[in-house]
Short mmCIF file of C-alpha atoms and ligand atoms in Angstrom, two decimals:
data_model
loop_
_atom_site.label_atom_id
_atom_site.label_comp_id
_atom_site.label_asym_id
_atom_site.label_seq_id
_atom_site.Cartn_x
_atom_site.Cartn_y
_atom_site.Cartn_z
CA UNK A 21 0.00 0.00 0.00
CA UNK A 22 1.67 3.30 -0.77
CA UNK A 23 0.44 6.72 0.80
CA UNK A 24 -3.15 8.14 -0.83
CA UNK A 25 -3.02 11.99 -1.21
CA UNK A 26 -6.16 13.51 -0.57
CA UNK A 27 -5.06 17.27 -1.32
CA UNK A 28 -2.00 18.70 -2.37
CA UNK A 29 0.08 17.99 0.52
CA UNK A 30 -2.64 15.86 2.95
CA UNK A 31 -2.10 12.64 2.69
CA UNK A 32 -3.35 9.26 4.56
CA UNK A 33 -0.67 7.55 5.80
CA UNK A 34 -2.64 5.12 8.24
CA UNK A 35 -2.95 1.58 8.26
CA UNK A 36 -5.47 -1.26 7.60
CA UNK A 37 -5.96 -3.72 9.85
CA UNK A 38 -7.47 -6.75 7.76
CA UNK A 39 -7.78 -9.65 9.61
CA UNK A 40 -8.30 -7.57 13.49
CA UNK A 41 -11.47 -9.62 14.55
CA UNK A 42 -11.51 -8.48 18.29
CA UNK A 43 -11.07 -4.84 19.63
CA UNK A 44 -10.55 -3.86 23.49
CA UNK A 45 -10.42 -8.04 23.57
CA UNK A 46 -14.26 -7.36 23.44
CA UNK A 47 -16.06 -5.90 20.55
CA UNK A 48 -16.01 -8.17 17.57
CA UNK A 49 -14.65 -6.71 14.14
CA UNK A 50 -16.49 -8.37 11.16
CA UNK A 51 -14.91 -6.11 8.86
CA UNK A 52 -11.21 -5.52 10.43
CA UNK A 53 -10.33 -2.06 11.03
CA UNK A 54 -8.48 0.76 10.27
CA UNK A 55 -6.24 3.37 11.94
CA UNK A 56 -6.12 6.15 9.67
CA UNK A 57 -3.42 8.82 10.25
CA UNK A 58 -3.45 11.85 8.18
CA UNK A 59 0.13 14.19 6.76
CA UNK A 60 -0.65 17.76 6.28
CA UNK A 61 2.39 19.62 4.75
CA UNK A 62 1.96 22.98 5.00
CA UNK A 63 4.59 26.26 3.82
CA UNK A 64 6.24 25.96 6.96
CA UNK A 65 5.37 23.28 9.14
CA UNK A 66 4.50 19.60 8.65
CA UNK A 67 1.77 18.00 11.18
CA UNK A 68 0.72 14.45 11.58
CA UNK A 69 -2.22 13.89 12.93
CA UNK A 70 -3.08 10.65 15.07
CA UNK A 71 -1.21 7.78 14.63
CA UNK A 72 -1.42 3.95 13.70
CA UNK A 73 -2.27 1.19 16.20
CA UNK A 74 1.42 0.20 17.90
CA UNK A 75 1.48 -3.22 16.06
CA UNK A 76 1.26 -1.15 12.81
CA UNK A 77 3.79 1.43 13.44
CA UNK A 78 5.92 0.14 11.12
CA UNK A 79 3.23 0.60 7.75
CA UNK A 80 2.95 4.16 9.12
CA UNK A 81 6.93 4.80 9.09
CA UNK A 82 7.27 3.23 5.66
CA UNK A 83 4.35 5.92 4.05
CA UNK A 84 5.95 9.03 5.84
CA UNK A 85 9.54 6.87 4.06
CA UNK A 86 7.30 6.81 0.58
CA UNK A 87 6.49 10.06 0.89
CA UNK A 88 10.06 11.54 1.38
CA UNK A 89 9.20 13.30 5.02
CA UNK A 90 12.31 14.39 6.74
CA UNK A 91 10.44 16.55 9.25
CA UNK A 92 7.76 16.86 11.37
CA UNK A 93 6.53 19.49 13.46
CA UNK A 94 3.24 18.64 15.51
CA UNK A 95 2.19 15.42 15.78
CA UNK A 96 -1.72 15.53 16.41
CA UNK A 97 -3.25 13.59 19.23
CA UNK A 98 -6.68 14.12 19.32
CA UNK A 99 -7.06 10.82 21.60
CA UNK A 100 -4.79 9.14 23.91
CA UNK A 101 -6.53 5.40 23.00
CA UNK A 102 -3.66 3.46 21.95
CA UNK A 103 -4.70 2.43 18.61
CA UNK A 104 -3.91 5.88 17.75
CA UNK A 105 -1.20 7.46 20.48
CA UNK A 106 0.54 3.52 20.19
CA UNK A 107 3.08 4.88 17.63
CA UNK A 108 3.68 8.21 19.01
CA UNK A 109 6.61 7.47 20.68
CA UNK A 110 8.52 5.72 17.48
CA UNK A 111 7.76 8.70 15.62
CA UNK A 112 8.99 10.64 18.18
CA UNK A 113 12.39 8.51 18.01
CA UNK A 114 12.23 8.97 13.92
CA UNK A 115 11.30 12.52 13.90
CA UNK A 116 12.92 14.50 17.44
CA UNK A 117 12.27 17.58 17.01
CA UNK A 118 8.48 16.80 16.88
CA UNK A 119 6.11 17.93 19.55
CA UNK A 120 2.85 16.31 20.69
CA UNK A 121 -0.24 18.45 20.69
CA UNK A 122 -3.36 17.00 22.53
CA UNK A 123 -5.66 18.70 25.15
CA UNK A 124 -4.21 18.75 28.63
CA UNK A 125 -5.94 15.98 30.10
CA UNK A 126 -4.71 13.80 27.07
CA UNK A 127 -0.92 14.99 27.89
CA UNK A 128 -1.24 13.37 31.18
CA UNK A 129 -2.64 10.25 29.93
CA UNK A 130 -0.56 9.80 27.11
CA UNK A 131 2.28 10.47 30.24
CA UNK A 132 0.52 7.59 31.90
CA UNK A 133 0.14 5.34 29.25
CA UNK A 134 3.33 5.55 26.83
CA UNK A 135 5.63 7.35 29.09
CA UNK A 136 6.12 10.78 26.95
CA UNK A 137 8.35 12.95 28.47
CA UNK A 138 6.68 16.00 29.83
CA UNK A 139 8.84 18.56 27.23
CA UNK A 140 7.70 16.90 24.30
CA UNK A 141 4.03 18.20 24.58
CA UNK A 142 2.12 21.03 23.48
CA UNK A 143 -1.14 21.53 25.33
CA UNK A 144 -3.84 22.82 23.25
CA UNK A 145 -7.00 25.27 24.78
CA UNK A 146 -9.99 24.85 23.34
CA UNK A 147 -10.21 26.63 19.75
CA UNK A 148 -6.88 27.04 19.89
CA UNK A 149 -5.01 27.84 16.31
CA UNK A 150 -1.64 26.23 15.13
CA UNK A 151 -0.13 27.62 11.72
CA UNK A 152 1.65 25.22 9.58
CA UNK A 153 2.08 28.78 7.25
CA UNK A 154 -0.40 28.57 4.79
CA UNK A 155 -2.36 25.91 6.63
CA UNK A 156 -3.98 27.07 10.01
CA UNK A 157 -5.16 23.66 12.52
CA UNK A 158 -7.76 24.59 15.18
CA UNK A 159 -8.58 22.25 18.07
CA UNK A 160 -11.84 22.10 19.02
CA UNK A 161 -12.38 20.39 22.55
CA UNK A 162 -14.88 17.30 22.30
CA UNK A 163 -14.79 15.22 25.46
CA UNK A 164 -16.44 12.03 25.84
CA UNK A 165 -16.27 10.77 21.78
CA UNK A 166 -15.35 8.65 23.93
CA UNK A 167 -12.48 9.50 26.36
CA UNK A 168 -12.76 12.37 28.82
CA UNK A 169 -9.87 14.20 26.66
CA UNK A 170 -11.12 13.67 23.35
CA UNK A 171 -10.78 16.81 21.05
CA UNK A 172 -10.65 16.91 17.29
CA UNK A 173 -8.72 19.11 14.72
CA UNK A 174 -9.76 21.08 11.70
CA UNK A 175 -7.88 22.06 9.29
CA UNK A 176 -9.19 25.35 8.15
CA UNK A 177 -8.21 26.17 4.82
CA UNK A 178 -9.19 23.02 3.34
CA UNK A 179 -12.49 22.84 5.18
CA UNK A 180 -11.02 19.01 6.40
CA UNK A 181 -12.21 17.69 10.03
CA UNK A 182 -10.45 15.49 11.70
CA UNK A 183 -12.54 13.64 14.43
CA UNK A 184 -11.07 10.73 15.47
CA UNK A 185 -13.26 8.21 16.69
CA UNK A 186 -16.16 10.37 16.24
CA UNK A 187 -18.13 9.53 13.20
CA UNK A 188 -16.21 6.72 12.41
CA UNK A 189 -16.43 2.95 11.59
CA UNK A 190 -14.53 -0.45 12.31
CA UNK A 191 -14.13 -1.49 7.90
CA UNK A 192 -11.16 -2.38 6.28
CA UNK A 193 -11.64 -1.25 3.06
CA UNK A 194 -9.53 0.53 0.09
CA UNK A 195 -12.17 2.60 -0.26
CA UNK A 196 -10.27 5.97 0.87
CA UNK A 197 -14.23 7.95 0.56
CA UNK A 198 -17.94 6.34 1.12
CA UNK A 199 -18.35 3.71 -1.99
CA UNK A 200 -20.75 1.51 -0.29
CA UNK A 201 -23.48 4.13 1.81
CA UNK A 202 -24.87 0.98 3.00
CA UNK A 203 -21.76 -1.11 4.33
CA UNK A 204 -20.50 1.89 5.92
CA UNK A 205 -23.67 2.97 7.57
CA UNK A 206 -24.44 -0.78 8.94
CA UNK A 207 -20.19 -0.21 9.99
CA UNK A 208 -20.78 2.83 11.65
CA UNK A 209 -24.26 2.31 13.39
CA UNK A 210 -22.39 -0.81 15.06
CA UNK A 211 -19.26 1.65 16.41
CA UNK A 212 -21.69 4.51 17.81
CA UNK A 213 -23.47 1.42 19.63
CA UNK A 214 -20.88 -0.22 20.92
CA UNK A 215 -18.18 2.91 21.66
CA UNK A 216 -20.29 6.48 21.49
CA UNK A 217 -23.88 4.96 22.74
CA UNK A 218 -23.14 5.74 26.29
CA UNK A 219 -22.10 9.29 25.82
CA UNK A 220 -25.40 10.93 23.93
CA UNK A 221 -26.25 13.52 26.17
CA UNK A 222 -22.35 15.09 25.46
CA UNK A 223 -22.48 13.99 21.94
CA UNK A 224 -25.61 16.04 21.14
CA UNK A 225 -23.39 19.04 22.47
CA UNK A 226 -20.62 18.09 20.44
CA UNK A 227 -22.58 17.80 17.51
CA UNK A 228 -24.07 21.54 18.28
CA UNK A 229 -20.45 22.67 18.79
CA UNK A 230 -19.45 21.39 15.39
CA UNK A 231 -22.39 23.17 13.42
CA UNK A 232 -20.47 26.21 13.46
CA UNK A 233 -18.16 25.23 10.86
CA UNK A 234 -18.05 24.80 7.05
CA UNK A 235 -16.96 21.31 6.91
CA UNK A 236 -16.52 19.43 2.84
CA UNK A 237 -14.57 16.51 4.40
CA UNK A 238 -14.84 14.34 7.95
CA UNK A 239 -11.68 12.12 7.99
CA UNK A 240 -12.06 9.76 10.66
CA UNK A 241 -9.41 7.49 12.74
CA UNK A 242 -11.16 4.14 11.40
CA UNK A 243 -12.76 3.43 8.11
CA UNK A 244 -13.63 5.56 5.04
CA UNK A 245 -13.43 9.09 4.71
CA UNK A 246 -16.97 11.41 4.32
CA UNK A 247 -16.77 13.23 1.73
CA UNK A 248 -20.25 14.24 1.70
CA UNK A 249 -20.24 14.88 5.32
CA UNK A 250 -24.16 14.86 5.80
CA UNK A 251 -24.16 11.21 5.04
CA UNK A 252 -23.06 10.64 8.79
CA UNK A 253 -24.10 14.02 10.53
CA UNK A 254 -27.41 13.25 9.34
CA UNK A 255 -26.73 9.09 10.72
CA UNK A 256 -25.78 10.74 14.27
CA UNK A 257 -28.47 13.29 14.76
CA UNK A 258 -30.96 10.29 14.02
CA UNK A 259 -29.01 8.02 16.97
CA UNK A 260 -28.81 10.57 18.78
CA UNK A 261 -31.70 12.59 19.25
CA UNK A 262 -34.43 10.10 17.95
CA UNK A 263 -37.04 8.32 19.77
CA UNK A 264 -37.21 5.08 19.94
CA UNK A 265 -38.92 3.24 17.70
CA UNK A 266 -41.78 0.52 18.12
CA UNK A 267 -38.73 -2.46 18.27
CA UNK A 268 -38.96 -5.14 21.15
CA UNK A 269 -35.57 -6.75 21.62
CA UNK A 270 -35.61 -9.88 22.59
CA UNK A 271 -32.53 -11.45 23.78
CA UNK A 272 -32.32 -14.94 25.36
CA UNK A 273 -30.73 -18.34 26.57
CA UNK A 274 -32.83 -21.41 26.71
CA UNK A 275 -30.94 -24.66 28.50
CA UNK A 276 -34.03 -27.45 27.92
CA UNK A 277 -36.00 -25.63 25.90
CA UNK A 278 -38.74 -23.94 28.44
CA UNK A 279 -37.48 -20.57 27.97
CA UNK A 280 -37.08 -21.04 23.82
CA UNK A 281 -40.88 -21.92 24.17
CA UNK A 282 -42.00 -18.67 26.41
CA UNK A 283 -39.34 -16.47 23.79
CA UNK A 284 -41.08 -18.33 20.35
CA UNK A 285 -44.77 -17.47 21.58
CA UNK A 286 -43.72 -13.78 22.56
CA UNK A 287 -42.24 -13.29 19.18
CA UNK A 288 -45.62 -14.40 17.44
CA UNK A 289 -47.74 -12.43 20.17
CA UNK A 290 -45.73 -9.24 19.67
CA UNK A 291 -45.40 -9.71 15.35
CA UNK A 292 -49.03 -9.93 15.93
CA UNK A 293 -49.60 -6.81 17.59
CA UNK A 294 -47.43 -4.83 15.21
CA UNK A 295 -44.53 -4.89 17.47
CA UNK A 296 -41.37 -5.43 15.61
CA UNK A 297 -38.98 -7.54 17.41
CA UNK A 298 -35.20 -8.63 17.20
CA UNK A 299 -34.47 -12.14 18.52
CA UNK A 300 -30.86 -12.78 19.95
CA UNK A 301 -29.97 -16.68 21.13
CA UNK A 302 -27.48 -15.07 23.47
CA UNK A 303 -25.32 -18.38 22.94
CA UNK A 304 -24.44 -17.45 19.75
CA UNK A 305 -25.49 -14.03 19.15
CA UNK A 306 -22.81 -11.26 17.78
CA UNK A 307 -22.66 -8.56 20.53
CA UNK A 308 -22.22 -5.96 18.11
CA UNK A 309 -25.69 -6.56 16.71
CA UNK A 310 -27.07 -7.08 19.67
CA UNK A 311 -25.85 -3.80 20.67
CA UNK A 312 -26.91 -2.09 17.18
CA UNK A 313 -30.41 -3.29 17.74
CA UNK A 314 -30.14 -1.21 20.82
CA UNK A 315 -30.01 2.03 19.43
CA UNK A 316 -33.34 1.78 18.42
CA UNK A 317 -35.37 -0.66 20.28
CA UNK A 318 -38.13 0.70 23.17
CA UNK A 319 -38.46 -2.08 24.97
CA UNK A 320 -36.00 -5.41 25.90
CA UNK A 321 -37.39 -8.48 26.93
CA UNK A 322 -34.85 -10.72 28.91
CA UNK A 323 -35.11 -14.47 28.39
CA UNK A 324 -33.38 -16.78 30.86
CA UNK A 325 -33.37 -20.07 32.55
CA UNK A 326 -32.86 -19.84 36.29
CA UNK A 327 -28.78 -21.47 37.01
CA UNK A 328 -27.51 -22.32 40.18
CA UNK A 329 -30.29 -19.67 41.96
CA UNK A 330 -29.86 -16.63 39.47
CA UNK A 331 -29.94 -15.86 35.71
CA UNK A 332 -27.66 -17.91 32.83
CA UNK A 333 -24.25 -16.41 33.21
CA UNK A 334 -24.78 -15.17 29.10
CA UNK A 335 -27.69 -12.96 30.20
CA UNK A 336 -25.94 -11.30 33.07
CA UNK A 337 -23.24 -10.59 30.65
CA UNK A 338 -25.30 -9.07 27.74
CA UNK A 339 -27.47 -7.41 30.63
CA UNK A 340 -24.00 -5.60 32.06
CA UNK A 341 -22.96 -5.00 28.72
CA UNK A 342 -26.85 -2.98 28.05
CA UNK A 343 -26.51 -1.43 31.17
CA UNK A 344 -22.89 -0.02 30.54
CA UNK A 345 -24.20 0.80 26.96
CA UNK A 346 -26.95 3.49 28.09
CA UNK A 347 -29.50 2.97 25.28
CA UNK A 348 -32.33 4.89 25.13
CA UNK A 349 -34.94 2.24 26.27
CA UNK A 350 -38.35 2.56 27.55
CA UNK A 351 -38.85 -0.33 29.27
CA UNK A 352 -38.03 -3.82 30.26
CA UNK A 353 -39.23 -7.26 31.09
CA UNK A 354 -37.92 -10.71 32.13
CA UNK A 355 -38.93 -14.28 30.97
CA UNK A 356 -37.60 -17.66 32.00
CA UNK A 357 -38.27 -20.67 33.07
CA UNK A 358 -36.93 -22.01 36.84
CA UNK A 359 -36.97 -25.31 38.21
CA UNK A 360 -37.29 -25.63 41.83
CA UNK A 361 -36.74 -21.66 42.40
CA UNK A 362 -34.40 -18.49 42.69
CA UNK A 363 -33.91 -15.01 42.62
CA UNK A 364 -33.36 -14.53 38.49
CA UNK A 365 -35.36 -11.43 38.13
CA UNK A 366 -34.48 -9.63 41.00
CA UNK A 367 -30.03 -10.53 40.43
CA UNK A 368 -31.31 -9.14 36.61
CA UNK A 369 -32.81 -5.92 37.99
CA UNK A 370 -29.91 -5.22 40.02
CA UNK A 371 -27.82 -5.12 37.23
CA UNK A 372 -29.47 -2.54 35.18
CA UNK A 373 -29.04 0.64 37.20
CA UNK A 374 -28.24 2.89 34.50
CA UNK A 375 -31.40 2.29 32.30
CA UNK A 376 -33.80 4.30 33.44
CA UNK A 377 -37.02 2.04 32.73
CA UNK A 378 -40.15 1.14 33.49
CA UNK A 379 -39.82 -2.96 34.30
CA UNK A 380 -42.85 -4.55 33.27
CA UNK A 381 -44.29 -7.11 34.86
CA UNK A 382 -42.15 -10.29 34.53
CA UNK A 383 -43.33 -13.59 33.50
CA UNK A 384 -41.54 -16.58 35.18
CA UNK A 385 -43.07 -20.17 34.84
CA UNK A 386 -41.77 -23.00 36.60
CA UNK A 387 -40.70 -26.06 34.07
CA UNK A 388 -42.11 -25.70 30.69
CA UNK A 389 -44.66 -22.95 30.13
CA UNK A 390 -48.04 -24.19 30.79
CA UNK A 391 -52.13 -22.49 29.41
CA UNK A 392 -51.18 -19.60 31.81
CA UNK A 393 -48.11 -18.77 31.30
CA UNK A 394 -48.67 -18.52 27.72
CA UNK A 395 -51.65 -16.26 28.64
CA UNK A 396 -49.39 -14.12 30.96
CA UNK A 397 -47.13 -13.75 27.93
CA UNK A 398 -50.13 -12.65 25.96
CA UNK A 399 -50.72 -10.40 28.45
CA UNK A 400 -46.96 -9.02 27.93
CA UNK A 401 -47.48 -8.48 24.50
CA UNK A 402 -50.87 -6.44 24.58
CA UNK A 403 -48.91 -4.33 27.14
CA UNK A 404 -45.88 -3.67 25.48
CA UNK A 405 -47.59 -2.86 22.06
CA UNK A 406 -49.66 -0.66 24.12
CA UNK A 407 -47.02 1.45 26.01
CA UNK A 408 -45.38 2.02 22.26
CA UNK A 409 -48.70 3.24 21.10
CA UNK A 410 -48.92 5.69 23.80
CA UNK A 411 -45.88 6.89 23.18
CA UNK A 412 -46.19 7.06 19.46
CA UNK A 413 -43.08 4.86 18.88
CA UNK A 414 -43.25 4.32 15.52
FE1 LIG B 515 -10.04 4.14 18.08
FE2 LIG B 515 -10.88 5.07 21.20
O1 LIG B 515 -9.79 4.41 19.89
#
């Protein structure tokens, strides 16, 4: 792969990360990754900004090699995350006269975390300018997309923002711009569930904060570049600020087969209704599309067999996970199936803290679901569908 120029003088210089199938030894990559760094040459000074993942250092050393660069100036952190800051020091070892500009919080971290020396850094205020002579950069502070000392960079001239993480998408591709709207808006409705979800409140702001400048390109940190930059703005403001929509989902483990029973009827008793619903066999289910399905759903339903006195170890895992996630949910219920007794629901509800829901009334059956249970899951149903209506989740 040899450097792409996007401009005259900006260049990627990044990194793709093909076969990457697991990120933070958690979130599953489909699609691989990228770590996109970007060169901006300007009459004076020479900037990178963010780096490559540390196991890629070397792909990043061999385009600035390509590309002939014998200096450079700033190097860019607009995140301390390792998959970008990783090669900061070697490039600081190639290049020594560089200096690391990053907000102040993300000095000390990148201090913590790759042991920096204190001179090398630069720390920028908010909307602070740095000339490169005929190129002016100007930091603009965006915490919480999706570290506390987040920021991103815009390069004025050429109307180019650099975000980061924000906005962008775990694809390998060669694509350097948005070929495929629909691959890279599945991609990047995955990475705002799994990574930005949390933080909407602060992203709304951010997203505010940005509207005040002209923007014709958004070059993210992972996957392709926008270079019609509505394509995602408009993607964001609809995770973002949305209501939920009339979605159930449903996500499950079944042991014997009771709880697969209670989960099969509820799917036909909310279809009937008009309730969409998303099924998820937990024991098998891809997180990240579990966590997608989030972004939209009103309502989760919780299936799980009662082990060893509580819920199936997969649901307390995927209900942590929704509970860490923050998604916008309306309410929630519980189904399973116990054998001889246990405290399922109540170890479930515990774990949920953040979601602030209304729990429905759960529906627990003890062995295989039975004329009343499956009327207590009707029940369920004609409540759910009606809680959407009233809400006019559409
Ligand atoms: Fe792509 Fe938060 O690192």
């Amino acid at each position: 792969m040899k450097p792409r120029e996007i401009k005259p003088g900006i260049y990627w210089v990044g990194a793709i990360d093909w076969d990457r199938r697991l990120f933070d030894s958690l979130i599953p990559l489909p699609d691989g990754t990228s770590y996109n760094s970007y060169l901006i040459k300007g009459s004076e000074k020479t900037a990178l900004v963010d780096t490559v993942d540390p196991a890629m250092q070397d792909v990043l050393i061999n385009h600035l090699n390509q590309l002939g660069i014998e200096n450079i100036d700033y190097v860019i952190a607009n995140h301390a995350e390792q998959d970008h800051s990783g090669a900061i020091p070697h490039i600081l070892e190639r290049y020594p006269q560089a200096k690391v500009v990053c907000t102040p919080r993300c000095k000390g971290m990148l201090i913590d975390l790759l042991m920096i020396p204190e001179e090398k850094f630069i720390a920028a205020n908010d909307k602070e300018t740095i000339s490169l002579g005929d190129r002016t950069l100007e930091f603009i502070y965006a915490p919480w997309v999706h570290w506390p000392e987040t920021m991103l960079t815009y390069l004025r001239e050429d109307k180019i923002l650099f975000p980061c993480d924000f906005f962008g998408s775990h694809l390998a591709t060669t694509d350097l711009y948005v070929n495929d709207e629909g691959q890279v808006y599945e991609a990047a409705k995955r990475y705002y569930a799994e990574i930005m979800m949390p933080f909407r409140t602060t992203i709304q702001k951010n997203l505010e904060k940005i509207n005040d400048y002209a923007i014709e390109l958004i070059a993210p940190s992972h996957g392709p570049m926008y270079d019609k930059p509505e394509f995602i703005l408009e993607a964001y403001h609809s995770w973002v600020l949305d209501e939920p929509k009339n979605i159930v989902v449903l996500s499950y483990i079944s042991m014997h087969g009771s709880t697969r029973k209670m989960v099969e009827y509820l799917v036909g008793a909310l279809a009937q209704r008009g309730v969409t619903v998303k099924q998820f066999d937990l024991a098998v289910t891809d997180i990240g599309k579990l966590a997608m399905a989030l972004v939209d759903a009103a309502t989760v339903v919780i299936g799980t067999p009662t082990v060893l006195t509580g819920p199936h170890p997969n649901v307390a895992y995927a209900a942590i996970l929704a509970n860490a996630l923050r998604p916008n949910l309306k309410f929630v219920s519980i189904i399973g199936s116990y054998g001889w007794g246990g405290k399922a629901v109540e170890q479930l509800a515990a774990m949920i803290p953040n979601l602030k829901v209304e729990i429905l009334e759960p529906v627990l059956c003890k062995g295989s679901p039975k004329e009343d249970d499956f009327k207590a899951l009707a029940n369920l149903a004609t409540t759910i569908a009606q809680k959407h209506k009233e809400h006019n989740f559409a």
